[in-house]
XYZ file of C-alpha atoms in Angstrom:
408
model
C 0.357 25.929 -25.696
C -2.082 28.726 -24.930
C -4.654 28.157 -22.205
C -7.618 28.119 -24.592
C -6.101 25.145 -26.420
C -5.218 23.454 -23.122
C -8.829 23.944 -21.963
C -10.500 22.700 -25.148
C -8.348 19.558 -25.284
C -8.779 18.989 -21.538
C -12.562 19.248 -21.836
C -12.560 16.885 -24.805
C -10.471 14.240 -23.065
C -12.528 14.639 -19.879
C -15.691 14.044 -21.903
C -14.073 10.982 -23.489
C -13.218 9.567 -20.055
C -16.781 10.210 -18.879
C -18.337 8.441 -21.864
C -15.943 5.495 -21.567
C -17.250 4.620 -18.093
C -20.506 2.840 -17.229
C -23.271 5.331 -16.349
C -24.143 5.955 -12.725
C -27.422 4.364 -11.618
C -28.839 7.674 -10.412
C -29.225 10.440 -13.070
C -28.297 13.174 -10.600
C -25.116 11.364 -9.629
C -24.309 10.769 -13.292
C -24.674 14.508 -13.952
C -22.374 15.288 -11.026
C -19.787 12.833 -12.323
C -19.980 14.368 -15.784
C -19.281 17.848 -14.431
C -16.580 16.564 -12.111
C -14.574 14.753 -14.787
C -14.746 17.614 -17.282
C -13.795 20.138 -14.623
C -10.949 17.997 -13.294
C -9.407 17.331 -16.704
C -9.766 20.913 -17.939
C -8.337 22.415 -14.734
C -5.502 19.854 -14.636
C -4.703 20.770 -18.248
C -4.056 24.344 -17.079
C -2.856 23.805 -13.504
C 0.935 23.776 -14.157
C 0.702 27.342 -15.492
C 0.122 28.489 -11.924
C 3.912 28.785 -11.866
C 3.309 32.278 -13.251
C 2.933 33.391 -9.626
C 6.633 32.581 -9.129
C 7.796 34.929 -11.883
C 8.218 37.686 -9.265
C 11.101 35.762 -7.708
C 13.449 37.502 -10.141
C 13.295 40.805 -12.052
C 11.893 40.823 -15.570
C 12.536 39.098 -17.849
C 14.424 36.533 -15.723
C 11.441 35.772 -13.499
C 9.338 34.695 -16.444
C 12.095 32.897 -18.355
C 13.379 30.898 -15.364
C 10.153 30.138 -13.498
C 7.424 29.792 -16.129
C 7.471 26.226 -17.427
C 9.566 25.616 -14.344
C 9.142 23.125 -11.525
C 5.388 22.689 -12.110
C 6.192 21.479 -15.623
C 8.282 18.520 -14.443
C 7.071 14.952 -14.045
C 8.274 14.770 -10.444
C 6.140 17.723 -9.364
C 2.966 16.603 -11.139
C 2.054 14.341 -8.225
C 1.845 17.059 -5.530
C -0.102 19.241 -7.966
C -2.565 16.415 -8.608
C -2.965 15.836 -4.863
C -3.581 19.558 -4.322
C -6.228 19.694 -7.054
C -7.851 16.531 -5.721
C -7.965 18.037 -2.227
C -9.567 21.223 -3.566
C -12.241 19.306 -5.465
C -12.942 17.178 -2.373
C -13.145 20.167 -0.017
C -15.106 22.574 -2.221
C -17.586 20.254 -3.988
C -19.909 18.451 -1.519
C -21.900 16.568 -4.187
C -18.694 15.311 -5.800
C -17.350 14.284 -2.398
C -20.482 12.229 -1.693
C -20.292 10.642 -5.157
C -16.637 9.701 -4.771
C -17.343 8.017 -1.447
C -19.936 5.747 -3.057
C -18.901 5.212 -6.703
C -15.859 3.238 -7.753
C -16.363 4.327 -11.378
C -16.330 7.981 -10.318
C -13.088 7.495 -8.397
C -11.496 5.699 -11.325
C -12.714 8.333 -13.774
C -11.401 11.170 -11.616
C -7.941 9.616 -11.392
C -7.895 9.104 -15.169
C -9.059 12.677 -15.802
C -6.434 14.155 -13.472
C -3.602 12.046 -14.906
C -4.651 12.807 -18.484
C -4.970 16.530 -17.807
C -1.554 16.968 -16.214
C 0.250 14.800 -18.762
C -1.547 16.593 -21.595
C -0.221 19.909 -20.339
C 3.431 18.858 -20.399
C 2.975 16.881 -23.609
C 1.357 19.776 -25.469
C 3.888 22.305 -24.161
C 6.683 20.046 -25.364
C 5.505 20.362 -28.974
C 6.576 23.975 -29.583
C 9.942 25.724 -29.655
C 9.783 27.229 -26.143
C 10.694 23.852 -24.658
C 10.308 21.918 -21.405
C 12.674 20.093 -19.049
C 10.352 17.370 -17.714
C 12.973 15.155 -16.039
C 14.357 17.745 -13.615
C 15.932 17.334 -11.011
C 17.365 14.123 -12.478
C 18.208 15.971 -15.692
C 17.955 19.671 -16.488
C 18.074 19.091 -20.258
C 15.635 21.114 -22.350
C 13.497 19.314 -24.941
C 12.170 21.333 -27.889
C 9.425 19.825 -30.048
C 9.616 22.556 -32.731
C 6.552 21.123 -34.445
C 3.268 22.805 -33.395
C 2.451 26.507 -33.113
C 1.619 27.690 -29.605
C -1.989 28.356 -30.701
C -3.278 25.553 -32.934
C -6.784 25.754 -34.479
C -6.726 22.068 -35.528
C -7.129 21.184 -31.845
C -9.914 23.728 -31.453
C -11.891 22.238 -34.323
C -11.184 18.551 -33.683
C -12.326 18.715 -30.047
C -14.518 21.825 -30.171
C -17.111 20.503 -32.628
C -17.956 17.249 -30.774
C -17.933 19.165 -27.479
C -20.306 21.794 -28.882
C -22.678 19.090 -30.080
C -23.077 17.598 -26.596
C -23.964 20.973 -25.072
C -27.116 20.702 -22.929
C -29.324 23.057 -24.987
C -29.962 23.445 -28.705
C -29.341 27.195 -28.537
C -25.959 26.694 -26.898
C -24.994 24.123 -29.527
C -25.847 26.535 -32.335
C -23.943 29.403 -30.717
C -20.833 27.310 -30.096
C -20.830 25.884 -33.608
C -21.262 29.379 -35.078
C -18.503 30.972 -32.977
C -15.785 28.597 -34.168
C -15.786 29.541 -37.892
C -16.103 33.227 -36.965
C -12.934 32.994 -34.841
C -11.143 31.143 -37.640
C -12.231 33.789 -40.139
C -10.966 36.555 -37.829
C -7.467 35.084 -37.445
C -7.334 34.373 -41.191
C -8.230 37.943 -42.103
C -5.525 39.202 -39.715
C -2.849 37.144 -41.474
C -2.242 34.382 -38.919
C -3.928 31.638 -40.928
C -3.870 30.947 -44.670
C -7.092 30.693 -46.661
C -6.322 27.106 -47.639
C -5.908 26.248 -43.964
C -9.158 28.054 -43.175
C -10.992 25.996 -45.794
C -9.444 22.749 -44.516
C -10.451 23.543 -40.933
C -14.017 24.395 -41.929
C -14.176 21.138 -43.911
C -12.860 19.204 -40.913
C -15.429 20.779 -38.603
C -18.213 20.193 -41.117
C -17.236 16.535 -41.489
C -17.235 15.912 -37.749
C -20.571 17.717 -37.386
C -22.091 15.711 -40.257
C -20.961 12.443 -38.690
C -22.623 13.459 -35.439
C -25.840 14.398 -37.258
C -25.695 10.920 -38.817
C -25.925 9.562 -35.259
C -22.256 8.861 -34.729
C -21.820 8.231 -31.002
C -20.265 11.059 -28.988
C -17.554 8.723 -27.719
C -16.599 7.777 -31.263
C -16.602 11.433 -32.309
C -14.222 12.229 -29.453
C -12.012 9.280 -30.357
C -11.991 10.649 -33.915
C -10.956 14.050 -32.526
C -8.130 12.433 -30.584
C -7.052 10.560 -33.708
C -7.072 13.763 -35.777
C -4.964 15.549 -33.145
C -2.429 12.720 -32.991
C -2.285 12.426 -36.782
C -1.734 16.185 -37.099
C 1.057 16.048 -34.509
C 2.657 13.209 -36.471
C 2.446 15.167 -39.742
C 3.970 18.197 -38.045
C 6.797 16.127 -36.558
C 7.671 14.761 -40.004
C 7.431 18.201 -41.607
C 9.595 19.697 -38.837
C 12.290 17.098 -39.523
C 12.248 17.928 -43.236
C 12.298 21.667 -42.557
C 15.353 21.297 -40.311
C 17.096 19.288 -43.026
C 16.299 21.968 -45.622
C 17.573 24.836 -43.436
C 20.710 22.927 -42.459
C 21.452 22.094 -46.105
C 20.977 25.754 -47.075
C 23.338 26.931 -44.335
C 26.018 24.401 -45.262
C 25.824 25.418 -48.920
C 26.110 29.053 -47.888
C 29.163 28.493 -45.665
C 30.761 25.018 -45.875
C 33.250 25.880 -43.092
C 30.656 26.645 -40.437
C 29.273 24.037 -38.052
C 25.483 24.216 -37.632
C 24.827 23.847 -33.902
C 21.049 24.058 -33.921
C 17.989 25.063 -35.915
C 14.969 26.219 -33.902
C 11.704 25.933 -35.828
C 8.345 27.617 -35.339
C 5.363 26.060 -37.068
C 2.651 28.086 -38.766
C -0.911 27.400 -37.522
C -2.543 24.523 -39.398
C 0.006 24.705 -42.234
C 2.641 21.928 -42.343
C 4.396 23.498 -45.367
C 5.358 26.834 -43.768
C 8.007 27.223 -41.052
C 9.957 30.037 -39.424
C 13.469 29.291 -38.246
C 16.334 30.664 -36.198
C 19.678 28.965 -36.713
C 23.049 29.125 -35.020
C 26.419 28.276 -36.588
C 29.944 28.528 -35.237
C 33.496 28.135 -36.493
C 34.827 27.969 -32.929
C 35.810 31.646 -32.742
C 32.642 33.384 -33.864
C 29.014 32.356 -34.019
C 26.262 33.505 -36.319
C 22.495 33.562 -35.906
C 20.131 33.719 -38.849
C 16.368 34.175 -38.980
C 13.997 33.390 -41.813
C 11.210 31.163 -43.022
C 10.661 28.495 -45.629
C 8.133 26.474 -47.534
C 8.617 22.741 -47.916
C 6.856 22.891 -51.300
C 7.896 26.221 -52.839
C 6.348 25.403 -56.240
C 2.979 24.669 -54.615
C 3.171 27.352 -51.925
C 5.935 29.938 -52.346
C 7.403 30.983 -48.996
C 6.347 34.587 -49.567
C 2.727 33.367 -49.608
C 2.907 31.879 -46.106
C 0.643 33.749 -43.612
C 1.833 37.350 -43.604
C 1.538 38.032 -39.866
C 4.053 35.295 -39.045
C 6.637 35.740 -41.798
C 9.789 37.693 -41.060
C 10.151 40.996 -42.881
C 12.346 41.646 -45.927
C 13.165 37.975 -46.538
C 15.630 37.103 -49.270
C 16.520 33.732 -50.745
C 20.118 32.737 -50.047
C 21.881 32.608 -53.393
C 22.798 29.144 -54.568
C 21.082 27.330 -51.708
C 17.987 25.199 -51.164
C 14.903 26.621 -52.961
C 12.218 28.024 -50.707
C 14.484 28.988 -47.779
C 14.370 32.744 -47.143
C 16.577 34.681 -44.725
C 15.381 37.908 -43.113
C 18.287 38.807 -40.859
C 21.502 37.672 -39.214
C 23.593 38.468 -36.162
C 27.216 37.640 -35.403
C 28.988 37.350 -32.053
C 32.334 36.391 -30.552
C 32.468 33.077 -28.686
C 35.281 34.087 -26.306
C 33.542 37.368 -25.467
C 30.283 35.549 -24.737
C 32.022 33.094 -22.421
C 33.878 35.863 -20.593
C 30.725 37.952 -20.136
C 28.756 34.931 -18.911
C 31.466 34.142 -16.346
C 31.474 37.719 -15.038
C 27.726 38.537 -15.143
C 25.471 36.502 -12.850
C 22.290 37.813 -14.529
C 23.524 36.789 -17.969
C 24.605 33.392 -16.612
C 21.079 32.860 -15.278
C 19.544 34.059 -18.560
C 21.662 31.553 -20.474
C 19.817 28.738 -18.665
C 16.928 29.642 -20.966
C 18.416 31.147 -24.131
C 18.690 28.835 -27.112
C 19.604 31.485 -29.701
C 21.549 34.109 -27.693
C 22.370 37.453 -29.294
C 24.497 39.223 -26.669
C 26.225 42.588 -27.016
C 27.511 45.156 -24.538
C 24.045 46.541 -23.781
C 21.569 43.660 -23.922
C 20.910 39.978 -24.517
C 18.023 38.621 -26.596
C 16.937 35.149 -27.655
C 16.296 35.549 -31.377
C 13.734 32.746 -31.414
C 11.284 35.403 -30.249
C 12.483 38.390 -32.264
C 9.208 38.821 -34.164
C 6.471 37.992 -31.641
C 3.410 40.330 -31.647
C 4.359 41.680 -28.193
C 8.037 42.173 -29.038
C 10.976 40.126 -27.802
C 9.979 39.318 -24.223
C 13.377 37.673 -23.577
C 15.464 40.854 -23.874
C 17.671 41.413 -20.818
C 19.317 44.809 -20.331
C 22.845 44.190 -19.091
C 23.884 46.263 -16.086
C 27.421 47.406 -15.251
C 27.021 45.978 -11.737
C 24.320 43.320 -12.019
C 22.343 42.214 -8.978
C 22.410 38.427 -8.856
C 18.907 36.888 -9.121
C 17.558 34.865 -6.226
C 17.021 31.096 -6.462
C 18.218 30.360 -9.995
C 16.896 26.891 -10.960
C 19.330 24.352 -12.359
C 17.969 24.071 -15.877
C 20.561 22.938 -18.386
C 21.978 25.623 -20.668
C 20.651 25.114 -24.191
C 23.882 26.501 -25.629
C 26.330 24.584 -23.441
C 27.973 23.539 -26.736
C 28.815 27.188 -27.435
C 29.673 28.113 -23.850
C 32.050 25.188 -23.384
C 30.217 23.879 -20.316
C 28.226 20.777 -19.479
C 25.546 22.784 -17.620
């Protein structure tokens, strides 16, 4: 997920931990604990992304693809990160250090905030189609959630409203509550969010705010936010499953002889009905990639009415297939040629430890999952005649080992 979403959720969970503990006897110490737990959880929710400093270990784009969401995004390496963050808080925050020496509740709350923050980061990153490999070095297998967009306004609203309403000053509360709908309106007007989703998000925020004005406790409001986030993730997981079934059925109807290896799905923000997809099929000799998008309820929301900024261009419905599934482009490659090039090119072999939807020709390799991102396809690797082998290639499993004929 993006770091704004990580921060908002981390702050919300940190506030929930704080309000679930007995208050400190001294108001000043209670204020210090409040700041400490929110800071710890929010920073821990972003800390694993410090692996961006390691992206210089290999030339672009390999440095980013192999080292972002790398070792810092594994369960084994969460512990040293937590110890490092704990040491920094202890060394740089004298008031917090004094509090932790004296208060058992503060120590317990800090451990809960750190654990929640780090686990939230991996858990939230696992929900989109970029993927994580949390069990490395015991297993290098990638896990792709394919169910939540990398920037999700539902999380902003669910946690942002109760957080805004516990801001220390009335002016700050008003500003924070006013900023949220303005941001939502901006992304809606730029085609990233549908108007129905905008209305639903405003209604959600208004409901949470009204409950707080009716003297709902902050802890209960935050528990409600957590429940909304979990319920939304559950809805998205179910919708993702149905979207994969629909795309697979459409591909099989289009070509009964092909074997569908995988369907990578990208959710639309706050819209469980709309999905983008990249699929890969193979008959053993050739493989084909297709891109497109779909609506799970085409009579209620036609796929061409999904948010314009995230729909692939020039989409066409596959004749005689599942209604609502549109295809915008395809690419075909040779399996034997891919295997031979991967065996001879050390840069391509390293790149294939990331690529889930590899389109490889004589000049370049691109993962078509990211063919239509606003900044272009950041995965594209220009293939050199005499490639220089990258340093320190991590042992992530190859997402397309089924196509490459290898276990790793």
